[in-house]
């Protein structure tokens, strides 16, 4: 698929995805959501891709939200559809992705942009980044998982404050609140992400995938995270990666994981 708004580059087994609509501050329109979904689907089957980094084009914005011009005249039903398609194609999809996804937040992460960052497994932001939920200023609420994931990351009190005031917060505050994992300069942003992916790439892809699944299970009200953990912990013993990991330890060498 040719992508107009999604650029990709593979570097050391890491797929860097750049949302590329800089003249609209990388706002997520329907086409961008489709392209991002297709890119993620393809990358999931690529064994050599061990992790994903998502960032925004330019040095001003990560993603400034859903494209307001596209939903300006929506009906109730269309609004519901917009939200559920987004959950399915991007936000839940990324959260449950089998490889770690890191958001490199390089500027404004507003509304759907912050929801995109929060759906990722880790967030690194540059010191110019501004994060917030402007939705109530427009008469709507966050509809891509923001009402749920924000409280999971920063607690209910801060989530209420951010969403009902629509105030933006800066990167140091976001770090203090636990919304992001690291803050760097703009120049160092991708390097910091690569530093993290380099560590992940030496680990067992099977175990990393399972860890993502089990951590998420604890936030799924239909599941008991502890039971899922017991099940998946047991299954690990049947993997080739486990045999290789233990063998390598006993032989005092680096493991050569195959991801199965
Ligand atoms: N949807 C559609 N277009 C958007 C957008 C969005 N979420 N965010 C920014 N843009 C567009 C602007 O309309 C403008 O386009 P134009 O040049 O064709 O008029 C362009 O991106 C640049 O934005 P601009 O507002 O001129 O930049 P700024 O530096 O003055 O302000 C923001 C930056 C982020 C504060 C401002 O763009 C903004 O408030 N954006 C909306 C954020 C939002 O409400 N997101 C949640 C949506 S649910």
Short mmCIF file of C-alpha atoms and ligand atoms in Angstrom, two decimals:
data_model
loop_
_atom_site.label_atom_id
_atom_site.label_comp_id
_atom_site.label_asym_id
_atom_site.label_seq_id
_atom_site.Cartn_x
_atom_site.Cartn_y
_atom_site.Cartn_z
CA UNK A 1 0.00 0.00 0.00
CA UNK A 2 1.30 3.47 -0.86
CA UNK A 3 0.95 5.83 2.03
CA UNK A 4 0.49 9.54 1.69
CA UNK A 5 0.38 10.46 5.36
CA UNK A 6 2.41 7.68 6.94
CA UNK A 7 6.15 7.44 6.33
CA UNK A 8 8.15 4.39 7.33
CA UNK A 9 11.80 3.60 7.82
CA UNK A 10 13.42 0.48 9.25
CA UNK A 11 16.54 1.01 11.35
CA UNK A 12 18.26 -1.80 13.24
CA UNK A 13 15.12 -3.91 13.26
CA UNK A 14 12.94 -1.03 14.45
CA UNK A 15 10.17 0.37 12.30
CA UNK A 16 9.92 4.14 12.65
CA UNK A 17 6.48 5.37 11.63
CA UNK A 18 6.12 9.10 11.03
CA UNK A 19 2.65 10.63 10.80
CA UNK A 20 3.17 13.08 7.99
CA UNK A 21 0.63 15.90 7.71
CA UNK A 22 2.78 18.71 9.11
CA UNK A 23 0.63 21.47 7.60
CA UNK A 24 -2.26 20.14 9.75
CA UNK A 25 -0.01 19.44 12.73
CA UNK A 26 -0.34 15.73 11.86
CA UNK A 27 -4.03 15.62 12.76
CA UNK A 28 -5.53 12.15 12.27
CA UNK A 29 -7.91 12.13 9.34
CA UNK A 30 -9.63 8.99 8.07
CA UNK A 31 -6.93 8.29 5.50
CA UNK A 32 -4.13 8.57 8.05
CA UNK A 33 -5.94 6.13 10.34
CA UNK A 34 -6.31 3.64 7.47
CA UNK A 35 -2.68 4.01 6.43
CA UNK A 36 -1.43 3.66 9.98
CA UNK A 37 -3.56 0.55 10.48
CA UNK A 38 -2.29 -1.05 7.25
CA UNK A 39 1.31 -0.24 8.18
CA UNK A 40 0.91 -1.85 11.60
CA UNK A 41 -0.78 -4.93 10.16
CA UNK A 42 2.07 -5.45 7.69
CA UNK A 43 4.77 -4.89 10.32
CA UNK A 44 3.22 -7.41 12.69
CA UNK A 45 4.08 -10.24 10.29
CA UNK A 46 7.64 -9.06 9.67
CA UNK A 47 9.79 -11.21 11.95
CA UNK A 48 12.78 -8.89 11.60
CA UNK A 49 10.88 -5.92 13.03
CA UNK A 50 11.31 -6.13 16.80
CA UNK A 51 9.74 -2.84 17.88
CA UNK A 52 7.90 0.19 16.53
CA UNK A 53 8.44 3.89 17.16
CA UNK A 54 5.65 6.30 16.24
CA UNK A 55 6.41 9.99 15.86
CA UNK A 56 5.11 13.09 14.11
CA UNK A 57 6.56 14.98 11.17
CA UNK A 58 8.28 18.32 11.84
CA UNK A 59 9.37 19.72 15.17
CA UNK A 60 6.11 21.27 16.33
CA UNK A 61 3.61 18.48 16.66
CA UNK A 62 3.34 14.78 17.38
CA UNK A 63 -0.38 14.64 16.53
CA UNK A 64 -2.77 17.55 17.25
CA UNK A 65 -5.78 15.27 17.57
CA UNK A 66 -8.46 13.89 15.33
CA UNK A 67 -9.06 15.98 12.23
CA UNK A 68 -11.74 18.41 13.40
CA UNK A 69 -12.74 19.41 9.87
CA UNK A 70 -13.73 15.82 9.08
CA UNK A 71 -16.20 15.38 11.93
CA UNK A 72 -17.60 18.92 12.07
CA UNK A 73 -20.97 17.89 10.60
CA UNK A 74 -21.23 14.37 12.04
CA UNK A 75 -24.47 12.88 13.42
CA UNK A 76 -24.66 10.90 16.67
CA UNK A 77 -24.34 7.64 14.75
CA UNK A 78 -21.35 8.86 12.74
CA UNK A 79 -19.67 10.05 15.95
CA UNK A 80 -20.11 6.62 17.48
CA UNK A 81 -18.74 4.99 14.34
CA UNK A 82 -15.71 7.32 14.29
CA UNK A 83 -14.87 6.31 17.85
CA UNK A 84 -15.38 2.58 17.46
CA UNK A 85 -13.45 2.38 14.17
CA UNK A 86 -10.57 4.28 15.78
CA UNK A 87 -10.55 1.95 18.80
CA UNK A 88 -10.53 -1.09 16.57
CA UNK A 89 -8.02 0.05 13.93
CA UNK A 90 -5.54 2.04 15.98
CA UNK A 91 -5.90 2.45 19.71
CA UNK A 92 -6.85 -1.03 20.95
CA UNK A 93 -4.88 -2.43 18.07
CA UNK A 94 -1.66 -0.77 19.25
CA UNK A 95 -2.27 -1.52 22.92
CA UNK A 96 -2.61 -5.22 22.10
CA UNK A 97 0.13 -5.27 19.47
CA UNK A 98 2.53 -8.18 19.70
CA UNK A 99 5.65 -5.98 19.53
CA UNK A 100 6.47 -3.04 21.78
CA UNK A 101 5.32 0.30 20.42
CA UNK A 102 6.96 3.50 21.66
CA UNK A 103 5.52 6.97 21.12
CA UNK A 104 8.20 9.58 20.41
CA UNK A 105 6.18 12.66 21.35
CA UNK A 106 7.92 15.49 19.51
CA UNK A 107 5.52 18.38 20.15
CA UNK A 108 1.76 18.81 20.58
CA UNK A 109 0.02 15.59 21.61
CA UNK A 110 -3.58 16.70 21.91
CA UNK A 111 -6.82 14.76 22.01
CA UNK A 112 -6.43 11.80 19.65
CA UNK A 113 -2.70 12.54 19.58
CA UNK A 114 -2.36 11.99 23.30
CA UNK A 115 -4.67 9.00 23.00
CA UNK A 116 -2.34 7.59 20.35
CA UNK A 117 0.65 8.11 22.65
CA UNK A 118 -1.23 6.52 25.55
CA UNK A 119 -2.19 3.48 23.50
CA UNK A 120 1.54 2.88 22.91
CA UNK A 121 3.37 0.79 25.50
CA UNK A 122 5.89 3.51 26.35
CA UNK A 123 6.12 7.24 25.82
CA UNK A 124 9.21 9.38 25.41
CA UNK A 125 8.64 13.12 24.97
CA UNK A 126 10.85 16.00 23.94
CA UNK A 127 11.04 18.97 26.28
CA UNK A 128 8.91 21.15 23.95
CA UNK A 129 6.00 18.68 24.04
CA UNK A 130 2.59 19.85 25.21
CA UNK A 131 -0.07 17.32 26.12
CA UNK A 132 -3.76 17.74 26.77
CA UNK A 133 -7.36 16.97 25.99
CA UNK A 134 -9.03 20.00 24.33
CA UNK A 135 -12.22 18.03 23.55
CA UNK A 136 -14.53 19.67 26.11
CA UNK A 137 -13.66 23.05 24.52
CA UNK A 138 -15.27 21.64 21.35
CA UNK A 139 -18.28 20.19 23.14
CA UNK A 140 -17.15 16.57 22.92
CA UNK A 141 -15.16 14.18 25.08
CA UNK A 142 -12.07 12.11 24.29
CA UNK A 143 -13.34 9.23 22.15
CA UNK A 144 -10.25 7.18 21.39
CA UNK A 145 -9.76 5.66 24.84
CA UNK A 146 -8.60 8.85 26.59
CA UNK A 147 -11.15 8.72 29.39
CA UNK A 148 -9.94 5.24 30.32
CA UNK A 149 -6.21 5.16 29.64
CA UNK A 150 -5.47 8.58 31.14
CA UNK A 151 -6.81 7.50 34.53
CA UNK A 152 -4.81 4.27 34.30
CA UNK A 153 -1.60 6.25 33.79
CA UNK A 154 -2.01 9.33 36.00
CA UNK A 155 -4.81 8.33 38.41
CA UNK A 156 -8.42 9.41 38.46
CA UNK A 157 -7.89 12.83 40.07
CA UNK A 158 -5.36 14.11 37.53
CA UNK A 159 -7.41 12.56 34.70
CA UNK A 160 -10.49 14.49 35.80
CA UNK A 161 -8.46 17.68 36.01
CA UNK A 162 -6.86 17.31 32.57
CA UNK A 163 -10.07 16.35 30.80
CA UNK A 164 -12.52 18.78 32.38
CA UNK A 165 -10.21 21.83 32.33
CA UNK A 166 -8.71 20.99 28.90
CA UNK A 167 -5.43 22.41 30.23
CA UNK A 168 -2.28 21.39 28.43
CA UNK A 169 0.64 20.14 30.50
CA UNK A 170 4.32 20.30 29.65
CA UNK A 171 6.77 17.40 29.43
CA UNK A 172 8.31 17.77 32.92
CA UNK A 173 4.84 17.71 34.52
CA UNK A 174 3.77 14.79 32.33
CA UNK A 175 6.89 12.95 33.51
CA UNK A 176 6.18 13.78 37.16
CA UNK A 177 2.61 12.50 36.77
CA UNK A 178 3.67 9.24 35.13
CA UNK A 179 2.09 10.09 31.79
CA UNK A 180 5.41 9.71 29.98
CA UNK A 181 8.40 7.49 30.71
CA UNK A 182 11.22 9.87 29.75
CA UNK A 183 11.87 13.48 28.71
CA UNK A 184 14.71 14.41 26.35
CA UNK A 185 15.76 17.28 24.15
CA UNK A 186 14.22 17.30 20.68
CA UNK A 187 17.59 16.29 19.20
CA UNK A 188 17.88 13.28 21.49
CA UNK A 189 14.28 12.08 21.25
CA UNK A 190 14.71 9.30 18.69
CA UNK A 191 18.07 8.26 20.14
CA UNK A 192 16.43 7.74 23.51
CA UNK A 193 13.76 5.59 21.85
CA UNK A 194 16.42 3.59 20.01
CA UNK A 195 18.29 3.11 23.29
CA UNK A 196 15.14 1.45 24.67
CA UNK A 197 14.44 -0.62 21.55
CA UNK A 198 18.08 -1.80 21.49
CA UNK A 199 17.54 -3.33 24.94
CA UNK A 200 14.25 -4.91 23.91
CA UNK A 201 15.79 -6.36 20.74
CA UNK A 202 18.19 -8.54 22.75
CA UNK A 203 15.30 -10.14 24.65
CA UNK A 204 12.99 -13.00 23.74
CA UNK A 205 10.31 -11.71 21.31
CA UNK A 206 7.99 -14.45 22.55
CA UNK A 207 8.38 -13.41 26.17
CA UNK A 208 8.03 -9.70 25.30
CA UNK A 209 4.82 -10.42 23.36
CA UNK A 210 3.47 -12.46 26.26
CA UNK A 211 4.38 -9.76 28.80
CA UNK A 212 2.38 -7.19 26.77
CA UNK A 213 -0.60 -9.56 26.67
CA UNK A 214 -0.52 -10.28 30.39
CA UNK A 215 -0.02 -6.68 31.55
CA UNK A 216 -3.00 -5.68 29.39
CA UNK A 217 -5.08 -8.53 30.82
CA UNK A 218 -5.01 -6.82 34.22
CA UNK A 219 -6.84 -3.83 32.70
CA UNK A 220 -9.45 -5.97 30.95
CA UNK A 221 -12.51 -6.27 33.17
CA UNK A 222 -13.49 -9.53 31.43
CA UNK A 223 -10.27 -11.22 32.54
CA UNK A 224 -8.43 -12.03 35.73
CA UNK A 225 -4.86 -10.83 35.14
CA UNK A 226 -3.40 -13.21 37.72
CA UNK A 227 -5.05 -16.21 36.08
CA UNK A 228 -3.83 -15.11 32.65
CA UNK A 229 -0.35 -14.70 34.14
CA UNK A 230 -0.35 -18.26 35.57
CA UNK A 231 -1.47 -19.64 32.21
CA UNK A 232 1.03 -17.67 30.13
CA UNK A 233 3.90 -18.22 32.58
CA UNK A 234 3.33 -21.94 32.21
CA UNK A 235 3.20 -21.72 28.41
CA UNK A 236 6.59 -19.95 28.37
CA UNK A 237 8.22 -23.22 29.41
CA UNK A 238 7.14 -24.76 26.12
CA UNK A 239 8.84 -22.16 23.93
CA UNK A 240 12.12 -22.51 22.06
CA UNK A 241 13.07 -19.05 23.33
CA UNK A 242 12.85 -20.30 26.92
CA UNK A 243 15.07 -23.29 26.18
CA UNK A 244 17.57 -21.03 24.41
CA UNK A 245 17.48 -18.36 27.16
CA UNK A 246 18.20 -20.83 29.94
CA UNK A 247 20.80 -22.73 27.89
CA UNK A 248 22.61 -19.48 27.06
CA UNK A 249 22.63 -18.49 30.73
CA UNK A 250 24.11 -21.81 31.80
CA UNK A 251 26.67 -21.67 28.98
CA UNK A 252 27.55 -18.06 29.95
CA UNK A 253 26.81 -16.65 26.51
CA UNK A 254 24.30 -14.28 24.93
CA UNK A 255 21.00 -15.86 23.95
CA UNK A 256 20.13 -16.09 20.28
CA UNK A 257 16.35 -15.85 20.36
CA UNK A 258 14.32 -16.91 17.35
CA UNK A 259 10.97 -15.67 18.60
CA UNK A 260 9.16 -18.95 18.95
N1 LIG B 1 -7.81 19.02 13.14
C1 LIG B 1 -7.73 19.63 11.96
N2 LIG B 1 -6.83 20.59 11.69
C2 LIG B 1 -5.97 20.92 12.65
C3 LIG B 1 -5.99 20.33 13.92
C4 LIG B 1 -6.97 19.33 14.14
N3 LIG B 1 -7.05 18.66 15.31
N4 LIG B 1 -5.01 20.89 14.68
C5 LIG B 1 -4.41 21.80 13.91
N5 LIG B 1 -4.98 21.84 12.68
C6 LIG B 1 -4.61 22.68 11.54
C7 LIG B 1 -5.11 24.10 11.70
O1 LIG B 1 -6.46 24.19 11.33
C8 LIG B 1 -4.18 24.82 10.78
O2 LIG B 1 -4.59 24.59 9.46
P1 LIG B 1 -4.66 25.81 8.38
O3 LIG B 1 -3.25 26.32 8.32
O4 LIG B 1 -5.13 25.17 7.14
O5 LIG B 1 -5.61 26.82 8.98
C9 LIG B 1 -2.87 24.09 10.95
O6 LIG B 1 -3.20 22.80 11.48
C10 LIG B 1 -1.92 24.76 11.92
O7 LIG B 1 -2.59 24.96 13.15
P2 LIG B 1 -2.69 26.37 13.89
O8 LIG B 1 -3.91 26.34 14.75
O9 LIG B 1 -2.58 27.48 12.90
O10 LIG B 1 -1.36 26.33 14.79
P3 LIG B 1 -1.11 27.11 16.16
O11 LIG B 1 0.33 26.94 16.44
O12 LIG B 1 -1.68 28.46 16.11
O13 LIG B 1 -1.95 26.27 17.24
C11 LIG B 1 -2.76 24.27 18.32
C12 LIG B 1 -1.60 24.95 17.58
C13 LIG B 1 -2.39 22.81 18.47
C14 LIG B 1 -2.93 24.90 19.72
C15 LIG B 1 -4.07 24.44 17.51
O14 LIG B 1 -3.84 24.02 16.18
C16 LIG B 1 -5.23 23.62 18.04
O15 LIG B 1 -5.83 23.99 19.04
N6 LIG B 1 -5.57 22.51 17.35
C17 LIG B 1 -6.71 21.70 17.70
C18 LIG B 1 -6.38 20.75 18.82
C19 LIG B 1 -7.59 19.95 19.22
O16 LIG B 1 -8.60 20.48 19.62
N7 LIG B 1 -7.45 18.62 19.13
C20 LIG B 1 -8.48 17.71 19.56
C21 LIG B 1 -9.41 17.40 18.46
S1 LIG B 1 -10.73 16.36 19.03
#
